[in-house]
mmCIF file of C-alpha atoms in Angstrom:
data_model
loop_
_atom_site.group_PDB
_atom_site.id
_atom_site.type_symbol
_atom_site.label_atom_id
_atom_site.label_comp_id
_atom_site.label_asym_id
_atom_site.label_seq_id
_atom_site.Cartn_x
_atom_site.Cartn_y
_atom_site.Cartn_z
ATOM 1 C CA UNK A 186 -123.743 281.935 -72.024
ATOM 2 C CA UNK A 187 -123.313 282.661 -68.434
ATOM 3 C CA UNK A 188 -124.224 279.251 -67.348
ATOM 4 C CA UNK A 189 -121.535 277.931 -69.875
ATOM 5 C CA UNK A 190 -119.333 280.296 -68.209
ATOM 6 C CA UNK A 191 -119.766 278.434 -64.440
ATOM 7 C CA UNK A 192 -119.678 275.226 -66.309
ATOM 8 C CA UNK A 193 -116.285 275.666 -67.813
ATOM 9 C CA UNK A 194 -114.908 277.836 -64.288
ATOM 10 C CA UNK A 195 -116.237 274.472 -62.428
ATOM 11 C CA UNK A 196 -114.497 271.708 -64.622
ATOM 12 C CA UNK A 197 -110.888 273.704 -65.015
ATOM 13 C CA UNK A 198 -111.691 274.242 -60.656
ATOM 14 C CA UNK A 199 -112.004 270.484 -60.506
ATOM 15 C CA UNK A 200 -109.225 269.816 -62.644
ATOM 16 C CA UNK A 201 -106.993 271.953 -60.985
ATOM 17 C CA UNK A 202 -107.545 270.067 -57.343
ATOM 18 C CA UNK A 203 -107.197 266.694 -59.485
ATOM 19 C CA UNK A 204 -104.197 267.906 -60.506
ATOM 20 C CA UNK A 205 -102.486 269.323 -57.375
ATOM 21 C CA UNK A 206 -103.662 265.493 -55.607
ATOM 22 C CA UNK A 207 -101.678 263.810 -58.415
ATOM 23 C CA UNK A 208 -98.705 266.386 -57.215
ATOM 24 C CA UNK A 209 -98.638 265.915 -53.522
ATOM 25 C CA UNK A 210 -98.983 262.232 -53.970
ATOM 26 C CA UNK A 211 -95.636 262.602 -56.532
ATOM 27 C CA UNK A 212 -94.174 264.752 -53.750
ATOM 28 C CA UNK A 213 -94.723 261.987 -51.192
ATOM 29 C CA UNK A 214 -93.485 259.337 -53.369
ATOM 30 C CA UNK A 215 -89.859 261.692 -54.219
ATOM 31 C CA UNK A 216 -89.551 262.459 -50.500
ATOM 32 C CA UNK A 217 -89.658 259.551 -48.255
ATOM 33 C CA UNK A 218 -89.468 259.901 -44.515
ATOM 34 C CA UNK A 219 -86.447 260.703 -42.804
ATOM 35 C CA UNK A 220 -84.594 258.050 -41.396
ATOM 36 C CA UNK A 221 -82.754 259.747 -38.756
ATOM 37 C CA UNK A 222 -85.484 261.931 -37.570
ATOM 38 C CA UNK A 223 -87.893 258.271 -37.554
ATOM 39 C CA UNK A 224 -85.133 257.051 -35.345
ATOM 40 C CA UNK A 225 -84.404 259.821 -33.133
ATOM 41 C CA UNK A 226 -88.022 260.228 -32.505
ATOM 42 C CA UNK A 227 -88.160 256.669 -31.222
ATOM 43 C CA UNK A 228 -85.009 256.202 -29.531
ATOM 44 C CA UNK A 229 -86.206 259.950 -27.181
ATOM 45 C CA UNK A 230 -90.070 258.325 -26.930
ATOM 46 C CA UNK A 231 -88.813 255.246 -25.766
ATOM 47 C CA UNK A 232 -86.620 255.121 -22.460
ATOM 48 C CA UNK A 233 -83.548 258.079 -23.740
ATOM 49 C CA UNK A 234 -81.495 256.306 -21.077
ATOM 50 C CA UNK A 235 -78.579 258.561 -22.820
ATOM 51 C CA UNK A 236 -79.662 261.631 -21.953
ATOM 52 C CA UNK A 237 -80.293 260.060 -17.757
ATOM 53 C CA UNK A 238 -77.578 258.597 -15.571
ATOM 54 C CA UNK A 239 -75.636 255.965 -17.440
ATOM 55 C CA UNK A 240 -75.513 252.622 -15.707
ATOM 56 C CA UNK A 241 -72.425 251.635 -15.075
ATOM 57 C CA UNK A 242 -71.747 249.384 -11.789
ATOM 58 C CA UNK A 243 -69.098 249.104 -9.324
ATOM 59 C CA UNK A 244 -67.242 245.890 -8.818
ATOM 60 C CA UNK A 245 -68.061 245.781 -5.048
ATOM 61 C CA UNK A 246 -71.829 244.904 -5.932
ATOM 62 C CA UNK A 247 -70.674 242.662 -8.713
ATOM 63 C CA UNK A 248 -68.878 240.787 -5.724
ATOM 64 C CA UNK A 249 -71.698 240.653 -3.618
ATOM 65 C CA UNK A 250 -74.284 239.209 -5.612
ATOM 66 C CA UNK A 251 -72.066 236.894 -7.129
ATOM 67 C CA UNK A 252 -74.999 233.934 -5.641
ATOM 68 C CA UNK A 253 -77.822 236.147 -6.533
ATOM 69 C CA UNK A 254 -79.370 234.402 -9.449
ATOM 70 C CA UNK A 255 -80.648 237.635 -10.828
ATOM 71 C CA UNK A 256 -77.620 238.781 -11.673
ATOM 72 C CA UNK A 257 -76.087 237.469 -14.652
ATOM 73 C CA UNK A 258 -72.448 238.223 -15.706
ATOM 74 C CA UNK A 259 -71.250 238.089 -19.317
ATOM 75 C CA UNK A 260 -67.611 238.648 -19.807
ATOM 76 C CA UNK A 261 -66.830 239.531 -23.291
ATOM 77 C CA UNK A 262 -62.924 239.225 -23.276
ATOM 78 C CA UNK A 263 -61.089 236.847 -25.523
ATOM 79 C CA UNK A 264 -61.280 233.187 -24.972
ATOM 80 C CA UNK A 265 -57.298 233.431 -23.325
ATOM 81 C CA UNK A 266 -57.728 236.016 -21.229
ATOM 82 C CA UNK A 267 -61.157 234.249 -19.782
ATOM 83 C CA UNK A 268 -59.549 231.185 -19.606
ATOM 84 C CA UNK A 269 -56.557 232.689 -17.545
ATOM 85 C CA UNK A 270 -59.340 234.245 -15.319
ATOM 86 C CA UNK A 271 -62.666 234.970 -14.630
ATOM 87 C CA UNK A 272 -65.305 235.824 -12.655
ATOM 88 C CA UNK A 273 -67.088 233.099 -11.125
ATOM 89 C CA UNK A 274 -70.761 232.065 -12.982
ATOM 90 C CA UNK A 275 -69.799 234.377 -15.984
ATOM 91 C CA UNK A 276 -70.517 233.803 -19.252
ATOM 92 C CA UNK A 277 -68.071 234.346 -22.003
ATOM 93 C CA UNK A 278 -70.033 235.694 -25.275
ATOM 94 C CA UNK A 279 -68.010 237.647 -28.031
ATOM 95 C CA UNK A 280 -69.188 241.544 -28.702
ATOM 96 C CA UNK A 281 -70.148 240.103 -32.116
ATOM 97 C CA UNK A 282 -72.642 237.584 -30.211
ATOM 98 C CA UNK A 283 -74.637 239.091 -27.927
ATOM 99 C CA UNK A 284 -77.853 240.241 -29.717
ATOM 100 C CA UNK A 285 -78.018 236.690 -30.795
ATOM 101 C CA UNK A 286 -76.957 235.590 -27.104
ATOM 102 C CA UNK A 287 -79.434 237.898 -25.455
ATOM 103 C CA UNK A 288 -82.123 236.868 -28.301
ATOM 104 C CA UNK A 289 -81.662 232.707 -28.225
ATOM 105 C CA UNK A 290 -79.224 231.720 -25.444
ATOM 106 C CA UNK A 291 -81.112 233.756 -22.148
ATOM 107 C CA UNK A 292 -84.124 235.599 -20.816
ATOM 108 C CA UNK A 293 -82.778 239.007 -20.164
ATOM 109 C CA UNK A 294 -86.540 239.657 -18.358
ATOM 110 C CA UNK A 295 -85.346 237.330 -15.922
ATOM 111 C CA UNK A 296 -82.637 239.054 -14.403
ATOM 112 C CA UNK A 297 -82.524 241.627 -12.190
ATOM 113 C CA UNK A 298 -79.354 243.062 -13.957
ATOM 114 C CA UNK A 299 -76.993 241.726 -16.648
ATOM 115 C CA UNK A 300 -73.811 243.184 -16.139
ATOM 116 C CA UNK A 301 -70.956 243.613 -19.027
ATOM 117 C CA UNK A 302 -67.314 242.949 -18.084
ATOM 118 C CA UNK A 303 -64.340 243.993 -20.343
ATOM 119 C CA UNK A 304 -60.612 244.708 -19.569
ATOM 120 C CA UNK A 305 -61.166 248.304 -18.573
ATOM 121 C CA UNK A 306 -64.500 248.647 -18.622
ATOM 122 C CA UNK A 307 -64.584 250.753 -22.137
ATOM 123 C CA UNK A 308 -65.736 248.070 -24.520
ATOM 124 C CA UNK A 309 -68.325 247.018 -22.186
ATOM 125 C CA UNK A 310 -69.751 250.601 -21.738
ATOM 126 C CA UNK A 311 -70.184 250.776 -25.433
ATOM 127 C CA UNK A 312 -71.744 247.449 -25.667
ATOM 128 C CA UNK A 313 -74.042 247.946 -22.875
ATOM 129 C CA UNK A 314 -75.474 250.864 -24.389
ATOM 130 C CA UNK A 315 -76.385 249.552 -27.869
ATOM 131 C CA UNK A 316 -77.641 246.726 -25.954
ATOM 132 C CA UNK A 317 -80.015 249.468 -23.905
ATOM 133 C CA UNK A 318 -80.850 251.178 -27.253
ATOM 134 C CA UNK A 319 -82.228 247.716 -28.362
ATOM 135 C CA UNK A 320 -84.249 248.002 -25.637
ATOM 136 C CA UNK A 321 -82.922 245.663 -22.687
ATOM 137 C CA UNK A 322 -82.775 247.954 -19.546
ATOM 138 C CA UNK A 323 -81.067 245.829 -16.850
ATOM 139 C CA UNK A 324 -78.004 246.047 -18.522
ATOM 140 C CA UNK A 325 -75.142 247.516 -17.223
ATOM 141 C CA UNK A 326 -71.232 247.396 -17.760
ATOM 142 C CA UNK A 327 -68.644 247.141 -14.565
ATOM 143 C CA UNK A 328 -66.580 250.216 -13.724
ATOM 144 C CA UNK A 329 -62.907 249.726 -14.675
ATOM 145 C CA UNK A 330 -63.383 246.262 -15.907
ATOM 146 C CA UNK A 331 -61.517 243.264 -14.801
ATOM 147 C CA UNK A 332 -58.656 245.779 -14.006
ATOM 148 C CA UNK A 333 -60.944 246.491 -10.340
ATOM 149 C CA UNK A 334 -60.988 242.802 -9.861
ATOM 150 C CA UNK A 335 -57.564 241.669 -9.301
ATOM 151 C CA UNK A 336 -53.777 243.333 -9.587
ATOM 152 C CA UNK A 337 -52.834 241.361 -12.809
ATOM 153 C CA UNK A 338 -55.698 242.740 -14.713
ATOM 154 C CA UNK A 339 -55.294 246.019 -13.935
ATOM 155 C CA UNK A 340 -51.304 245.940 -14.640
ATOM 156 C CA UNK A 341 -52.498 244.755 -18.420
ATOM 157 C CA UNK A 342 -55.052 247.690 -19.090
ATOM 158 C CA UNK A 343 -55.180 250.481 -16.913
ATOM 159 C CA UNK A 344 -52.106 250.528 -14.959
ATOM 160 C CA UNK A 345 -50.062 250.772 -17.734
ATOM 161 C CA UNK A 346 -52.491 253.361 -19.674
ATOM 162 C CA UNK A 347 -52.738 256.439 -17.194
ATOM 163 C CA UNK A 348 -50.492 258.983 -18.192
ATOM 164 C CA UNK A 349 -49.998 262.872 -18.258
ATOM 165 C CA UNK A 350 -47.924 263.702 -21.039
ATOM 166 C CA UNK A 351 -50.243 266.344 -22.068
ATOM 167 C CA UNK A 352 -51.386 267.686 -18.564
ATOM 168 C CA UNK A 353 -49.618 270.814 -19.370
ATOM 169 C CA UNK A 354 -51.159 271.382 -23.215
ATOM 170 C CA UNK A 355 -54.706 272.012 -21.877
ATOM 171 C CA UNK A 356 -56.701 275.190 -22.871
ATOM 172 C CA UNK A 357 -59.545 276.797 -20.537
ATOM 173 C CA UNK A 358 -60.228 279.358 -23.753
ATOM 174 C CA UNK A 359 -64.462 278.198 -23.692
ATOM 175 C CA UNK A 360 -64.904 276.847 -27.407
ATOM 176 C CA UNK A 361 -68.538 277.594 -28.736
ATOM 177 C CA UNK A 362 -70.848 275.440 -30.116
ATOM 178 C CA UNK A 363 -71.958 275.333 -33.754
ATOM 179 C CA UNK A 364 -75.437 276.355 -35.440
ATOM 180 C CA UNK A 365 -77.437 273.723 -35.648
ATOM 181 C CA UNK A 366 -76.737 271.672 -38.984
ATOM 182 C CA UNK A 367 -77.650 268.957 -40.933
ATOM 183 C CA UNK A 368 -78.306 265.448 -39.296
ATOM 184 C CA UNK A 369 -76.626 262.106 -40.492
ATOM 185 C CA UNK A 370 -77.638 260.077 -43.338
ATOM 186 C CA UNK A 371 -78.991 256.682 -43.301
ATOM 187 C CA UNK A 372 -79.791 254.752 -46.034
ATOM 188 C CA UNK A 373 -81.037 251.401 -44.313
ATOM 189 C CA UNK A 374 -83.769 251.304 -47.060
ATOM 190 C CA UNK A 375 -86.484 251.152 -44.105
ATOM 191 C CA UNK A 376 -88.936 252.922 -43.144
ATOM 192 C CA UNK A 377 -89.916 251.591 -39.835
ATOM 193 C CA UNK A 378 -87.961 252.644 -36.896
ATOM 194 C CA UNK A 379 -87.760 249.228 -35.264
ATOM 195 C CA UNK A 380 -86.654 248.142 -38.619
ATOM 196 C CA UNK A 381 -84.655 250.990 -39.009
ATOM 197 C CA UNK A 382 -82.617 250.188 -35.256
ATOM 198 C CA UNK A 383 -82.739 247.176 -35.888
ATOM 199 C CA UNK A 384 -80.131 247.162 -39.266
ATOM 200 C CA UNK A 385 -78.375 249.852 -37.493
ATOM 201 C CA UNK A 386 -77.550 247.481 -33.972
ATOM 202 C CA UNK A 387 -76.405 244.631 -36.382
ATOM 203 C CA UNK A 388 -73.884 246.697 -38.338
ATOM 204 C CA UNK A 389 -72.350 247.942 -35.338
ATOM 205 C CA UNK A 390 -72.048 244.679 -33.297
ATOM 206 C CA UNK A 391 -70.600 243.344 -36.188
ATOM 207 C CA UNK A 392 -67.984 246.133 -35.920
ATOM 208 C CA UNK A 393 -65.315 245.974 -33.659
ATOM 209 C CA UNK A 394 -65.113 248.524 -30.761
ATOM 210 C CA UNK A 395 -61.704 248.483 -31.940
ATOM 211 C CA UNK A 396 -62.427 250.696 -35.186
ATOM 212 C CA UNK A 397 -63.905 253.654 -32.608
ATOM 213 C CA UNK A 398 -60.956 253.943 -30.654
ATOM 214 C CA UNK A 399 -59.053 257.482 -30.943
ATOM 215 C CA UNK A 400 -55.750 257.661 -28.869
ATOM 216 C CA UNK A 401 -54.601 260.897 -26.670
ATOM 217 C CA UNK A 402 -51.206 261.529 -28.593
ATOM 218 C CA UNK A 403 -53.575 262.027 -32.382
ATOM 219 C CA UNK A 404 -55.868 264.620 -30.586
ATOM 220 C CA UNK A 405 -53.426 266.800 -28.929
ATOM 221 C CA UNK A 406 -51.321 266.793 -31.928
ATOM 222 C CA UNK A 407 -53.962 266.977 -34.675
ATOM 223 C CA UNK A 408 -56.817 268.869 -33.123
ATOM 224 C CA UNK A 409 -58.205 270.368 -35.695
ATOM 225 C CA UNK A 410 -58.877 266.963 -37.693
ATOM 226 C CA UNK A 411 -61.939 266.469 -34.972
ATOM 227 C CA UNK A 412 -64.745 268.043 -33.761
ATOM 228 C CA UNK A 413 -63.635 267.314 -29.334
ATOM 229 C CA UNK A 414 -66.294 266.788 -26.971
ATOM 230 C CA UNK A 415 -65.664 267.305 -23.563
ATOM 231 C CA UNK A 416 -68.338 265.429 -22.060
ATOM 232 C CA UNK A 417 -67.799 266.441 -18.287
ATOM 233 C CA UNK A 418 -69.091 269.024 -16.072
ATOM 234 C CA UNK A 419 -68.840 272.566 -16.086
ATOM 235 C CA UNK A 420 -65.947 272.821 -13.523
ATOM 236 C CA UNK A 421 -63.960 270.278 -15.049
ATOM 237 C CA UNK A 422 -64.209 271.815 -18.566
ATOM 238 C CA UNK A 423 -63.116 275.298 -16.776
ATOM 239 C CA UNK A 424 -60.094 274.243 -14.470
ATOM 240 C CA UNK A 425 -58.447 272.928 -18.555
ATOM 241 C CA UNK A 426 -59.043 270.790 -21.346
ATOM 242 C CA UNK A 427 -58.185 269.573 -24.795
ATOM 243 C CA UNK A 428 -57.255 272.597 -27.409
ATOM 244 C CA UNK A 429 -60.415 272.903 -29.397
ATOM 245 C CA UNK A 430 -62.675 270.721 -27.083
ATOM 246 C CA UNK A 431 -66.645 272.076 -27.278
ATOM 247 C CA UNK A 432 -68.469 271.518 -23.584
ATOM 248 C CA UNK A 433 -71.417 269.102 -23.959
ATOM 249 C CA UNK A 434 -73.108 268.587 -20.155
ATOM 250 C CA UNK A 435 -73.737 265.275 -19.677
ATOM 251 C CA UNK A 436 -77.583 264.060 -19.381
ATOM 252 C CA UNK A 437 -79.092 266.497 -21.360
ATOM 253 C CA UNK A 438 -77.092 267.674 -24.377
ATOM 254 C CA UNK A 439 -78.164 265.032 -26.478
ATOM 255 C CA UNK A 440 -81.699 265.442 -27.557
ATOM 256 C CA UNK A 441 -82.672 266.578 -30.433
ATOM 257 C CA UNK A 442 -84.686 269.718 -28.647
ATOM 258 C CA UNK A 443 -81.117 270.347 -27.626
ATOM 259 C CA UNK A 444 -77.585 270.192 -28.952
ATOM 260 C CA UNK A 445 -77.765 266.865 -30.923
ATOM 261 C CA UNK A 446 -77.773 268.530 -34.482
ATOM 262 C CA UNK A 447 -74.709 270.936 -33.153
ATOM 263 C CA UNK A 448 -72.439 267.920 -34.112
ATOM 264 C CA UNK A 449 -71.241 267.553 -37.122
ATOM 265 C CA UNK A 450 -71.827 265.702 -39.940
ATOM 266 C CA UNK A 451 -68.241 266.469 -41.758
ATOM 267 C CA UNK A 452 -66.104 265.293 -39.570
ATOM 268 C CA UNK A 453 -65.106 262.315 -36.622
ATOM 269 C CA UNK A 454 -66.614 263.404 -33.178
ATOM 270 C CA UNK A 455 -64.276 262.783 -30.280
ATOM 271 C CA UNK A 456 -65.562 262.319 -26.977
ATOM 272 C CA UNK A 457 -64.095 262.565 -24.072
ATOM 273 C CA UNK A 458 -64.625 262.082 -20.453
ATOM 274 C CA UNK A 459 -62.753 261.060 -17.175
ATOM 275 C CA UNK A 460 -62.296 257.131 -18.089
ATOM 276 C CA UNK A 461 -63.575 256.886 -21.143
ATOM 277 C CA UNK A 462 -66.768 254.941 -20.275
ATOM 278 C CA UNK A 463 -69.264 257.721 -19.768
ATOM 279 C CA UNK A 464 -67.850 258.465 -23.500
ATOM 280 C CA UNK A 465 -68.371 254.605 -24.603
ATOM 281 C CA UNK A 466 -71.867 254.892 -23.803
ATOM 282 C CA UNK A 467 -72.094 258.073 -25.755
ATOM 283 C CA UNK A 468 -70.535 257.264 -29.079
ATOM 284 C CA UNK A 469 -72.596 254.032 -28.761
ATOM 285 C CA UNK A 470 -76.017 256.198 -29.307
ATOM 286 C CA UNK A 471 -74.093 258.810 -31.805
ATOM 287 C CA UNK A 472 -73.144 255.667 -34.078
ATOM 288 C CA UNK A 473 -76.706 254.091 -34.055
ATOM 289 C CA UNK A 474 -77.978 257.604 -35.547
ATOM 290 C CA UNK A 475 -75.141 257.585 -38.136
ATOM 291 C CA UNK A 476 -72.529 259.866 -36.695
ATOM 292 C CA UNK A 477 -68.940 259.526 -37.109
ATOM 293 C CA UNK A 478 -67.284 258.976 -33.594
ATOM 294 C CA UNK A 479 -63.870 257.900 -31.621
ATOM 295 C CA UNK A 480 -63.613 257.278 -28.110
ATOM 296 C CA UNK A 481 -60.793 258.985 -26.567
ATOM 297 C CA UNK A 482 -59.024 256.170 -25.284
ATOM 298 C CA UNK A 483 -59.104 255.879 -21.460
ATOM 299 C CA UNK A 484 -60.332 259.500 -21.396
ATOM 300 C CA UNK A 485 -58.769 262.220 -18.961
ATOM 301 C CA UNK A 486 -56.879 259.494 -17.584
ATOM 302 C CA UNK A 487 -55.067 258.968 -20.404
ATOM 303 C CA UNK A 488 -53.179 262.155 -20.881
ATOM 304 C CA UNK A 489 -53.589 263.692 -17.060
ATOM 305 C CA UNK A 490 -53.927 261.328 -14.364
ATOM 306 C CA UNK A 491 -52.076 263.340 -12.008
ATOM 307 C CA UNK A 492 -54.180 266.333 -12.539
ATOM 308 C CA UNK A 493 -57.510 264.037 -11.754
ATOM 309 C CA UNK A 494 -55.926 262.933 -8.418
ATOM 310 C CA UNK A 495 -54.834 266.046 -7.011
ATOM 311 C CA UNK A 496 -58.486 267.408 -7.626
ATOM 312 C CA UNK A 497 -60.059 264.353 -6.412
ATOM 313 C CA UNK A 498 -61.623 264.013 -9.846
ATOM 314 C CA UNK A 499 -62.264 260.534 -11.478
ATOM 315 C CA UNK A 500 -58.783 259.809 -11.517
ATOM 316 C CA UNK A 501 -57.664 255.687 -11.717
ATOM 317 C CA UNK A 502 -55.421 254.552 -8.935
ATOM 318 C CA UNK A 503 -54.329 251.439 -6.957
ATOM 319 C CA UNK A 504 -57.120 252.202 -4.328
ATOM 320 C CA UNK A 505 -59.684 250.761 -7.301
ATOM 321 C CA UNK A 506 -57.778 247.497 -7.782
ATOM 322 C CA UNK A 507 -59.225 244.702 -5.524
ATOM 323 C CA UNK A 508 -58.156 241.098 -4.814
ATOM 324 C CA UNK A 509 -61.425 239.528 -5.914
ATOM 325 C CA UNK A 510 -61.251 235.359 -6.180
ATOM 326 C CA UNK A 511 -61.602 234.207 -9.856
ATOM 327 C CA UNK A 512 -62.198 231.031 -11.736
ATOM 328 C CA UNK A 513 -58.951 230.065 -13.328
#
């Protein structure tokens, strides 16, 4: 009877691990990995140029490497304005283009640097960066755009964009950061973070920079409707800024071991810096990992030029324009 006892102890024993296999395998099957975290993880093990200096390039070494055949220019303006003028030996390649331009057309290994040219030098922050996040590291974009190059180009963008109608709204109250939350969804239906990237970089180059844009006069008026990043230093964010604006430092707020998962999920993150490039490169990475972003539109620069100048701050003037030859 005793032995019968063990035997029957044994089998329900056995049947009981069986049983708890079949479960965790279930389990396993009901919760499938994470695609944000599978992402994250990759995008922070493999080069987190976002969270280093961002690469953004001065026109003055654009100029004087214009014979230096490893550098290679791509200007991604409309076919009218590169027609009216350009720099020489650059290639004009749509926003929509370039992962198949940089896949088929060139050898990015090639080249020392590939440098992105736009009208103020905002679009081609943000494209340089998802082009870094897919992994090509000589990229950069050109400070200021076109409008450094020559007067005309800079009375079409940036001349005509610096302002300070709301130099005298600003707040140095120091706005605190959330709890950590809940991280973006993605549903790419992959499970591989190359594949995973790889669906997010397509989407987003085949959305126009356009849709991210957030100008100064819907902020200041309408604060509340977004979660404000300052992303500037510590002095900057002191001296005034936007009602509402949190402080994010640049270079090292963004990892996940930091303040990534302070953002949230609920609601469009602004970002803001000096010119608006720095932020570019910024809401570049926060869309890839599914975040809802705007770029405040030309940044401090926008809404309180003068105030950048008399600090010495990033502030756009006519001492950046240059008279730079260009193809016509």
């Amino acid at each position: 009877m005793k032995k019968s006892s063990i035997f029957l102890i044994a089998i329900f024993a056995s049947a009981a691990v069986l049983f708890s296999s079949f479960k965790s395998a279930d389990n396993s099957n009901l919760n499938p990995p994470n695609e944000f975290e599978t992402l994250v993880n990759y995008l922070e093990a493999n080069g987190n140029f976002i969270n280093g200096e961002l690469p953004i390039m001065m026109a003055d070494e654009v100029k004087k490497n214009l014979k230096n055949p490893k550098y290679h220019i791509i200007d991604i303006r409309n076919d009218s304005w590169f027609e009216y003028g350009h720099i020489k030996g650059a290639a004009n390649v749509q926003s929509a283009d370039l992962l198949t331009y940089f896949g088929n057309t060139i050898t990015p290994s090639e080249f020392e640097k590939i440098i992105l040219v736009c009208y103020s030098g905002q679009s081609a922050a943000y494209y340089s960066s998802l082009l870094r996040i897919a992994g090509y590291n000589n990229v950069y974009s050109m400070k200021w755009g076109m409008s450094s190059w020559r007067q005309d180009f800079a009375e079409n963008s940036w001349l005509k964009n610096v302002k300070n109608d709301f130099a005298d709204q600003l707040e140095t109250t120091e706005n605190k950061k959330p709890e950590k939350g809940a991280n973006p969804t993605l549903d790419t239906g992959k499970t591989e973070a190359k594949e995973i990237l790889m669906t997010r970089l397509e989407t987003l180059f085949a959305t126009p920079y356009r849709d991210f844009i957030v100008k100064s006069p819907e902020v200041f008026e309408n604060p509340s409707n977004y979660f404000i990043v300052n992303y500037l230093d510590q002095e900057n964010y002191n001296s005034g800024h936007i009602p509402q604006a949190v402080h994010y430092t640049p270079n090292n707020s963004l990892s996940i071991t930091t303040d990534l998962l302070t953002l949230p999920t609920d609601k469009k993150v602004v970002v803001y810096d000096s010119t608006g490039q720095k932020a570019a490169y910024v809401i570049a990475y926060l869309n890839v990992l599914g975040y809802q972003t705007g770029n405040l539109s030309y940044g401090e620069n926008g809404f309180m030029n003068s105030v950048l100048k008399e600090k010495g701050w990033d502030a756009f003037t006519k001492k950046e324009i240059n008279m730079f030859p260009v193809i016509e």
